[in-house]
Coordinates of C-alpha atoms in Angstrom, one line a residue:
X927 CA 21.5 -48.3 37.7
X928 CA 24.4 -46.0 37.2
X929 CA 23.0 -45.2 33.6
X930 CA 19.6 -44.4 35.2
X931 CA 21.5 -41.9 37.8
X932 CA 23.2 -40.2 34.5
X933 CA 19.7 -40.1 32.8
X934 CA 18.4 -38.2 35.7
X935 CA 21.0 -35.7 35.8
X936 CA 21.0 -35.2 31.9
X937 CA 17.6 -34.6 32.0
X938 CA 17.8 -32.3 34.9
X939 CA 19.8 -30.0 32.1
X940 CA 17.1 -30.1 29.9
X941 CA 15.0 -26.9 29.3
X942 CA 12.0 -28.8 28.3
X943 CA 10.6 -32.0 27.1
X944 CA 8.2 -32.2 24.1
X945 CA 6.3 -34.8 22.4
X946 CA 8.3 -35.4 18.8
X947 CA 6.1 -34.3 15.9
X948 CA 5.7 -35.8 12.4
X949 CA 8.3 -34.3 10.3
X950 CA 7.3 -32.6 6.9
X951 CA 9.9 -34.6 5.3
X952 CA 8.0 -37.9 5.5
X953 CA 5.5 -36.4 3.3
X954 CA 7.5 -34.4 0.9
X955 CA 9.9 -37.4 0.6
X956 CA 7.0 -39.6 -0.6
X957 CA 7.1 -41.4 -3.9
X958 CA 4.6 -40.4 -6.9
X959 CA 2.6 -43.5 -6.0
X960 CA 2.2 -42.8 -2.3
X961 CA 1.9 -39.4 -2.4
X962 CA -1.1 -39.8 -4.9
X963 CA -2.8 -42.4 -2.5
X964 CA -2.5 -39.6 0.5
X965 CA -3.7 -37.1 -1.6
X966 CA -6.6 -39.2 -2.7
X967 CA -7.4 -40.1 0.7
X968 CA -7.4 -36.2 1.7
X969 CA -9.9 -35.2 -1.3
X970 CA -12.1 -38.0 -0.4
X971 CA -12.3 -37.0 3.3
X972 CA -13.1 -33.1 2.1
X973 CA -16.5 -31.7 1.1
X974 CA -17.2 -28.7 -0.7
X975 CA -20.8 -27.8 0.6
X976 CA -23.0 -25.5 -1.1
X977 CA -20.4 -22.7 -1.8
X978 CA -21.8 -19.4 -2.6
X979 CA -18.8 -17.3 -2.9
X980 CA -15.1 -17.7 -4.1
X981 CA -11.7 -16.8 -3.2
X982 CA -9.9 -15.5 -6.0
X983 CA -6.4 -15.8 -6.3
X984 CA -4.2 -13.1 -7.9
X985 CA -1.1 -14.6 -8.5
X986 CA 1.2 -16.4 -11.0
X987 CA -1.7 -19.0 -11.9
X988 CA -2.8 -22.2 -10.6
X989 CA -2.4 -26.0 -11.3
X990 CA -6.1 -26.7 -11.5
X991 CA -5.9 -30.1 -12.3
X992 CA -3.8 -30.9 -9.3
X993 CA -5.6 -33.9 -7.6
X994 CA -5.8 -32.0 -4.6
X995 CA -7.3 -29.0 -5.8
X996 CA -9.5 -30.1 -8.6
X997 CA -12.4 -30.3 -6.6
X998 CA -12.2 -26.5 -5.8
X999 CA -11.4 -25.1 -9.5
X1000 CA -11.4 -26.0 -12.8
X1001 CA -10.1 -24.4 -15.9
X1002 CA -13.0 -22.5 -16.5
X1003 CA -12.3 -20.8 -13.1
X1004 CA -9.0 -19.7 -14.3
X1005 CA -8.3 -16.5 -16.3
X1006 CA -4.9 -14.2 -17.3
X1007 CA -4.3 -10.7 -17.8
X1008 CA -2.6 -11.8 -21.3
X1009 CA -4.8 -14.3 -23.0
X1010 CA -1.7 -16.0 -24.5
X1011 CA 0.1 -17.0 -20.7
X1012 CA -0.4 -20.4 -19.5
X1013 CA -2.9 -20.6 -16.6
X1014 CA -0.8 -22.7 -14.3
X1015 CA 1.8 -21.6 -11.9
X1016 CA 3.6 -22.8 -9.0
X1017 CA 3.0 -20.1 -6.4
X1018 CA -0.5 -19.6 -6.7
X1019 CA -1.1 -23.4 -6.4
X1020 CA 0.9 -23.4 -3.4
X1021 CA -1.5 -20.6 -2.0
X1022 CA -4.4 -22.7 -3.2
X1023 CA -3.2 -25.4 -1.0
X1024 CA -3.0 -23.5 2.4
X1025 CA -6.3 -21.4 1.4
X1026 CA -8.1 -25.1 1.5
X1027 CA -6.3 -26.8 4.1
X1028 CA -4.2 -24.2 6.4
X1029 CA -2.8 -27.0 8.5
X1030 CA -2.3 -29.6 5.7
X1031 CA -0.3 -31.8 8.0
X1032 CA -3.1 -32.2 10.6
X1033 CA -5.8 -32.6 7.5
X1034 CA -3.7 -35.5 6.1
X1035 CA -3.9 -37.4 9.4
X1036 CA -7.8 -36.1 10.5
X1037 CA -10.4 -39.1 10.4
X1038 CA -13.3 -36.6 10.3
X1039 CA -14.9 -34.9 7.3
X1040 CA -13.5 -31.5 6.3
X1041 CA -16.0 -29.5 5.2
X1042 CA -14.8 -26.5 3.2
X1043 CA -17.6 -23.6 2.1
X1044 CA -16.1 -21.7 -0.9
X1045 CA -14.8 -22.4 -4.1
X1046 CA -11.5 -20.9 -5.9
X1047 CA -10.8 -18.9 -8.9
X1048 CA -7.3 -17.6 -10.2
X1049 CA -6.3 -14.7 -12.0
X1050 CA -3.0 -14.9 -13.4
X1051 CA -1.6 -11.5 -12.8
X1052 CA 2.4 -12.0 -13.4
X1053 CA 4.2 -14.4 -15.8
X1054 CA 7.9 -15.4 -15.5
X1055 CA 8.5 -14.2 -19.1
X1056 CA 6.8 -10.7 -18.8
X1057 CA 8.2 -7.8 -17.0
X1058 CA 5.4 -5.2 -16.6
X1059 CA 6.0 -1.3 -16.0
X1060 CA 5.1 -1.0 -12.4
X1061 CA 2.8 1.9 -13.1
X1062 CA 0.7 -0.8 -14.9
X1063 CA 0.3 -3.3 -11.9
X1064 CA -2.8 -1.2 -11.2
X1065 CA -4.3 -1.8 -14.7
X1066 CA -3.4 -5.5 -14.7
X1067 CA -5.1 -6.2 -11.5
X1068 CA -8.3 -4.3 -12.4
X1069 CA -8.5 -6.0 -15.9
X1070 CA -7.7 -9.4 -14.4
X1071 CA -10.7 -8.7 -11.7
X1072 CA -12.9 -7.6 -14.4
X1073 CA -12.3 -11.0 -16.5
X1074 CA -12.9 -12.7 -13.2
X1075 CA -16.1 -10.7 -12.6
X1076 CA -17.3 -11.4 -16.3
X1077 CA -16.4 -15.1 -16.1
X1078 CA -18.6 -15.8 -12.8
X1079 CA -20.6 -12.7 -11.9
X1080 CA -23.0 -14.4 -9.5
X1081 CA -20.6 -15.1 -6.7
X1082 CA -19.4 -13.0 -4.4
X1083 CA -15.6 -12.9 -4.2
X1084 CA -12.9 -12.5 -1.7
X1085 CA -9.2 -11.4 -3.5
X1086 CA -6.2 -12.8 -2.2
X1087 CA -3.1 -11.1 -3.3
X1088 CA 0.6 -12.6 -2.2
X1089 CA 2.5 -10.5 -4.8
X1090 CA 4.2 -7.6 -3.8
X1091 CA 6.7 -5.1 -5.4
X1092 CA 9.5 -2.7 -4.3
X1093 CA 7.6 0.9 -4.0
X1094 CA 9.6 4.0 -5.3
X1095 CA 8.9 5.0 -1.7
X1096 CA 7.8 3.1 1.2
X1097 CA 4.4 3.8 2.6
X1098 CA 3.5 6.4 0.0
X1099 CA 0.3 5.5 -2.5
X1100 CA 1.3 4.1 -5.5
X1101 CA -0.9 3.4 -8.6
X1102 CA -1.3 -0.1 -7.6
X1103 CA -2.3 0.2 -4.0
X1104 CA -4.8 3.2 -5.1
X1105 CA -6.3 0.9 -7.8
X1106 CA -6.8 -1.5 -4.8
X1107 CA -8.6 0.9 -3.0
X1108 CA -11.0 1.7 -5.3
X1109 CA -12.0 -1.7 -6.1
X1110 CA -12.2 -2.7 -2.7
X1111 CA -14.3 0.2 -2.3
X1112 CA -16.6 -0.1 -5.5
X1113 CA -15.4 3.0 -6.5
X1114 CA -14.1 1.2 -9.7
X1115 CA -17.7 0.3 -10.7
X1116 CA -17.3 -3.2 -9.3
X1117 CA -19.2 -4.4 -6.4
X1118 CA -17.5 -3.9 -2.8
X1119 CA -15.0 -6.6 -2.0
X1120 CA -12.9 -8.0 0.7
X1121 CA -9.1 -7.8 -0.3
X1122 CA -6.8 -10.1 1.9
X1123 CA -2.9 -8.6 0.9
X1124 CA 0.3 -9.6 1.9
X1125 CA 2.4 -7.4 3.4
X1126 CA 5.6 -8.7 1.7
X1127 CA 8.7 -10.8 2.7
X1128 CA 12.0 -9.4 3.9
X1129 CA 13.8 -8.3 0.9
X1130 CA 16.8 -10.3 0.0
X1131 CA 19.2 -7.5 0.0
X1132 CA 18.3 -6.3 3.4
X1133 CA 21.1 -8.2 5.5
X1134 CA 20.2 -9.9 8.9
X1135 CA 22.1 -8.2 11.6
X1136 CA 23.0 -11.0 14.1
X1137 CA 23.7 -8.2 17.0
X1138 CA 20.3 -7.5 16.8
X1139 CA 17.3 -8.9 18.0
X1140 CA 14.3 -10.8 15.8
X1141 CA 12.1 -7.6 16.6
X1142 CA 14.8 -5.1 15.5
X1143 CA 15.7 -7.1 12.6
X1144 CA 11.9 -7.1 11.5
X1145 CA 11.5 -3.5 12.1
X1146 CA 14.3 -2.7 9.6
X1147 CA 12.2 -4.4 6.8
X1148 CA 9.2 -2.3 5.2
X1149 CA 5.8 -3.3 4.2
X1150 CA 5.9 -3.4 0.3
X1151 CA 3.6 -2.2 -2.4
X1152 CA 0.7 -2.3 -2.8
X1153 CA 0.2 -3.4 1.2
X1154 CA -0.1 0.6 1.8
X1155 CA -3.6 0.5 0.8
X1156 CA -6.4 1.6 3.3
X1157 CA -9.0 -0.5 2.2
X1158 CA -7.2 -3.8 2.1
X1159 CA -6.6 -6.4 4.8
X1160 CA -2.8 -6.5 5.0
X1161 CA -1.4 -9.3 6.5
X1162 CA 2.1 -10.1 8.4
X1163 CA 3.5 -13.2 9.8
X1164 CA 4.2 -14.6 13.0
X1165 CA 5.0 -18.0 14.3
X1166 CA 4.0 -20.8 16.8
X1167 CA 6.7 -23.0 15.1
X1168 CA 9.9 -23.6 16.9
X1169 CA 13.2 -25.7 17.1
X1170 CA 16.4 -25.6 19.0
X1171 CA 18.3 -23.1 16.2
X1172 CA 15.1 -21.3 15.1
X1173 CA 15.4 -17.5 15.3
X1174 CA 12.1 -16.6 16.9
X1175 CA 10.5 -17.8 19.6
X1176 CA 7.0 -19.0 20.0
X1177 CA 4.3 -16.4 19.2
X1178 CA 6.9 -13.7 18.0
X1179 CA 6.9 -12.1 14.9
X1180 CA 8.3 -14.3 12.2
X1181 CA 11.8 -13.1 10.9
X1182 CA 10.7 -12.7 7.4
X1183 CA 7.4 -10.4 7.8
X1184 CA 7.7 -6.8 7.4
X1185 CA 6.3 -3.6 9.0
X1186 CA 5.5 0.1 8.6
X1187 CA 7.7 1.0 11.6
X1188 CA 10.3 2.9 9.3
X1189 CA 8.1 4.1 6.7
X1190 CA 8.4 7.6 5.5
X1191 CA 5.8 10.1 6.9
X1192 CA 4.4 7.1 9.3
X1193 CA 2.3 9.3 11.5
X1194 CA 0.1 10.2 8.5
X1195 CA 0.0 6.4 6.8
X1196 CA -1.8 3.6 8.3
X1197 CA -0.5 1.0 10.8
X1198 CA 0.4 -2.0 8.4
X1199 CA 0.3 -4.9 8.6
X1200 CA -3.3 -5.0 9.9
X1201 CA -2.7 -8.5 11.6
X1202 CA -0.3 -11.3 11.4
X1203 CA -0.8 -15.1 10.8
X1204 CA 1.4 -18.1 11.0
X1205 CA 4.3 -17.7 8.5
X1206 CA 6.6 -20.4 9.9
X1207 CA 10.0 -19.8 11.4
X1208 CA 13.8 -19.4 10.2
X1209 CA 17.5 -20.6 10.8
X1210 CA 20.5 -18.8 10.5
X1211 CA 21.8 -19.0 7.1
X1212 CA 25.5 -20.2 5.9
X1213 CA 26.3 -16.7 5.8
X1214 CA 25.8 -14.6 9.1
X1215 CA 23.7 -11.8 7.4
X1216 CA 21.4 -14.3 5.9
X1217 CA 18.7 -16.3 7.1
X1218 CA 17.1 -19.8 5.9
X1219 CA 13.9 -21.3 5.5
X1220 CA 13.4 -24.9 7.3
X1221 CA 11.3 -27.6 6.4
X1222 CA 10.4 -28.6 10.0
X1223 CA 9.4 -24.7 10.6
X1224 CA 7.2 -24.4 7.4
X1225 CA 3.7 -25.6 6.7
X1226 CA 3.0 -28.2 4.2
X1227 CA 0.9 -27.4 0.8
X1228 CA 0.3 -28.5 -2.8
X1229 CA 3.1 -28.4 -5.5
X1230 CA 2.8 -26.7 -8.7
X1231 CA 4.9 -29.0 -10.2
X1232 CA 2.1 -32.1 -9.9
X1233 CA 2.1 -34.4 -11.5
X1234 CA 5.9 -34.8 -10.9
X1235 CA 5.5 -33.6 -7.1
X1236 CA 2.7 -33.6 -5.3
X1237 CA 3.2 -31.7 -2.0
X1238 CA 5.5 -28.7 -0.9
X1239 CA 6.6 -26.6 1.8
X1240 CA 5.5 -23.0 2.2
X1241 CA 6.2 -19.9 4.5
X1242 CA 6.6 -16.2 4.9
X1243 CA 3.7 -13.7 4.3
X1244 CA 2.6 -15.8 1.6
X1245 CA 1.7 -18.2 3.7
X1246 CA 0.1 -15.8 6.2
X1247 CA -2.1 -14.7 3.8
X1248 CA -3.4 -17.9 2.4
X1249 CA -4.4 -18.8 5.9
X1250 CA -5.6 -15.4 6.3
X1251 CA -8.1 -16.2 3.2
X1252 CA -9.2 -19.1 4.7
X1253 CA -10.1 -17.3 7.6
X1254 CA -12.2 -14.8 5.5
X1255 CA -13.8 -17.6 3.6
X1256 CA -15.4 -19.0 6.3
X1257 CA -16.3 -15.8 8.1
X1258 CA -18.1 -14.8 5.0
X1259 CA -19.9 -18.2 4.9
X1260 CA -21.0 -17.5 8.4
X1261 CA -22.3 -14.0 7.8
X1262 CA -23.1 -13.6 3.8
X1263 CA -25.2 -10.5 4.3
X1264 CA -22.3 -8.7 5.9
X1265 CA -20.5 -5.8 4.2
X1266 CA -17.0 -6.7 2.9
X1267 CA -15.5 -3.9 5.4
X1268 CA -17.6 -5.0 8.3
X1269 CA -16.0 -8.9 7.5
X1270 CA -12.8 -6.9 7.5
X1271 CA -13.2 -5.3 10.6
X1272 CA -14.5 -8.6 12.4
X1273 CA -11.1 -10.2 11.5
X1274 CA -9.0 -7.3 13.0
X1275 CA -11.6 -7.2 15.9
X1276 CA -11.0 -11.0 17.0
X1277 CA -7.3 -10.8 17.0
X1278 CA -4.9 -10.2 20.1
X1279 CA -1.4 -10.1 21.0
X1280 CA 0.4 -13.0 22.2
X1281 CA 2.3 -13.0 25.4
X1282 CA 5.8 -12.4 23.4
X1283 CA 4.3 -9.4 21.6
X1284 CA 3.3 -8.1 24.9
X1285 CA 6.6 -8.5 25.9
X1286 CA 8.0 -5.9 23.3
X1287 CA 6.3 -3.4 25.5
X1288 CA 8.8 -2.4 28.3
X1289 CA 7.1 0.5 30.0
X1290 CA 3.9 0.5 28.1
X1291 CA 4.2 4.0 27.1
X1292 CA 2.2 5.7 24.0
X1293 CA 5.0 5.4 22.1
X1294 CA 5.7 1.8 22.7
X1295 CA 2.2 0.9 21.6
X1296 CA 2.4 3.0 18.5
X1297 CA 5.6 1.0 17.8
X1298 CA 3.9 -2.4 18.5
X1299 CA 0.8 -1.4 16.2
X1300 CA 3.3 -0.6 13.6
X1301 CA 5.0 -4.1 13.8
X1302 CA 2.4 -6.4 14.4
X1303 CA -0.8 -4.2 14.6
X1304 CA -3.7 -6.1 16.2
X1305 CA -1.9 -9.2 16.4
X1306 CA -3.2 -12.7 15.6
X1307 CA -6.7 -13.4 14.5
X1308 CA -9.1 -16.4 16.3
X1309 CA -11.1 -18.1 13.8
X1310 CA -13.2 -19.8 16.4
X1311 CA -13.9 -16.5 18.1
X1312 CA -14.6 -14.9 14.8
X1313 CA -17.4 -17.7 13.9
X1314 CA -18.8 -18.3 17.5
X1315 CA -18.0 -15.2 19.3
X1316 CA -17.6 -15.2 23.2
X1317 CA -20.5 -16.2 25.6
X1318 CA -19.4 -13.3 27.7
X1319 CA -19.1 -10.5 25.4
X1320 CA -21.0 -9.0 22.9
X1321 CA -19.9 -7.5 19.4
X1322 CA -22.5 -4.6 18.2
X1323 CA -22.4 -4.1 14.2
X1324 CA -23.9 -1.1 12.8
X1325 CA -23.6 -1.1 9.1
X1326 CA -24.7 2.6 7.7
X1327 CA -23.4 5.4 5.4
X1328 CA -22.3 8.7 6.7
X1329 CA -24.1 11.3 4.6

């Protein structure tokens, strides 16, 4: 009885009680045989039904023969800027995993069929042993896009780019961002296309100030090249993941996200990012001025080290870009007749601020609203709302040209 009384006293001191969740380590620590069985079960439970469009991953290549990915992409769907480059790559494979399965842990335990309405393609634009001149990033991207178009001209394409670079001047257009603007708008003699571009992660040399809030630290980290593009849908990171020592609260901007808050001449520049999507949470690093990833606060994905390793963990704005690309794939399947810029507009239109983001507004002044727009812009998109709409509201879409 005494122990029960003590238990009641202890429970009274707890902030909250939650149902324990499955740890990512359970999957990450599986041996090859067990991991293969789980992957086989997942792929058997997944259908790729009548895909009429593709999501093109512009990255360092995709391990197309990974058991969990091969249903959606083959070697024939992969190109590289330099023909001598190997088509496979680690980061691109991780992107592919979360484009197909945004919440892979949930998908692994789901009993019902999973239906995916798109295929994947891979355009390798970076290689670990090749350091390109930044002035050539635009040409490399365009040439790779042209190869993808020639390789598969019949399908509509969504381009997913989670590769960024440090620009000469933040917020100022570069050759790379201008080229993406041209490709997205059709100015480069390509069909108009939807581009999902990462805002970029916090730079390693930008110290974390323990005396500042997560919000102020994030605002010190600037959106990277080519995310200053006007025509791309730029994706930052927020998080719904939490544990005791996590830095960000539930619904808050992710610690590694970047913003246009401190851009040069920002009054003449677009608000970036456009939306924020789950990018995981982080914990204090070994050194006070650093932060670290945590497997409990990251999402599962496929590993580029296959067949030696089947699963990996993913976070940051790359993860956010992958999930946003998944949303775009479902949206294009639902509304195949809409223009790419209309699909982009719908993703923004169906985004909203979390209560935590609204808490950033102390007095709701015009200046505070502008600061919020330059931090999380329009907020978190809702896929269900995009696809089904709201029974209590109407979205009127008019597609026309100003002449």
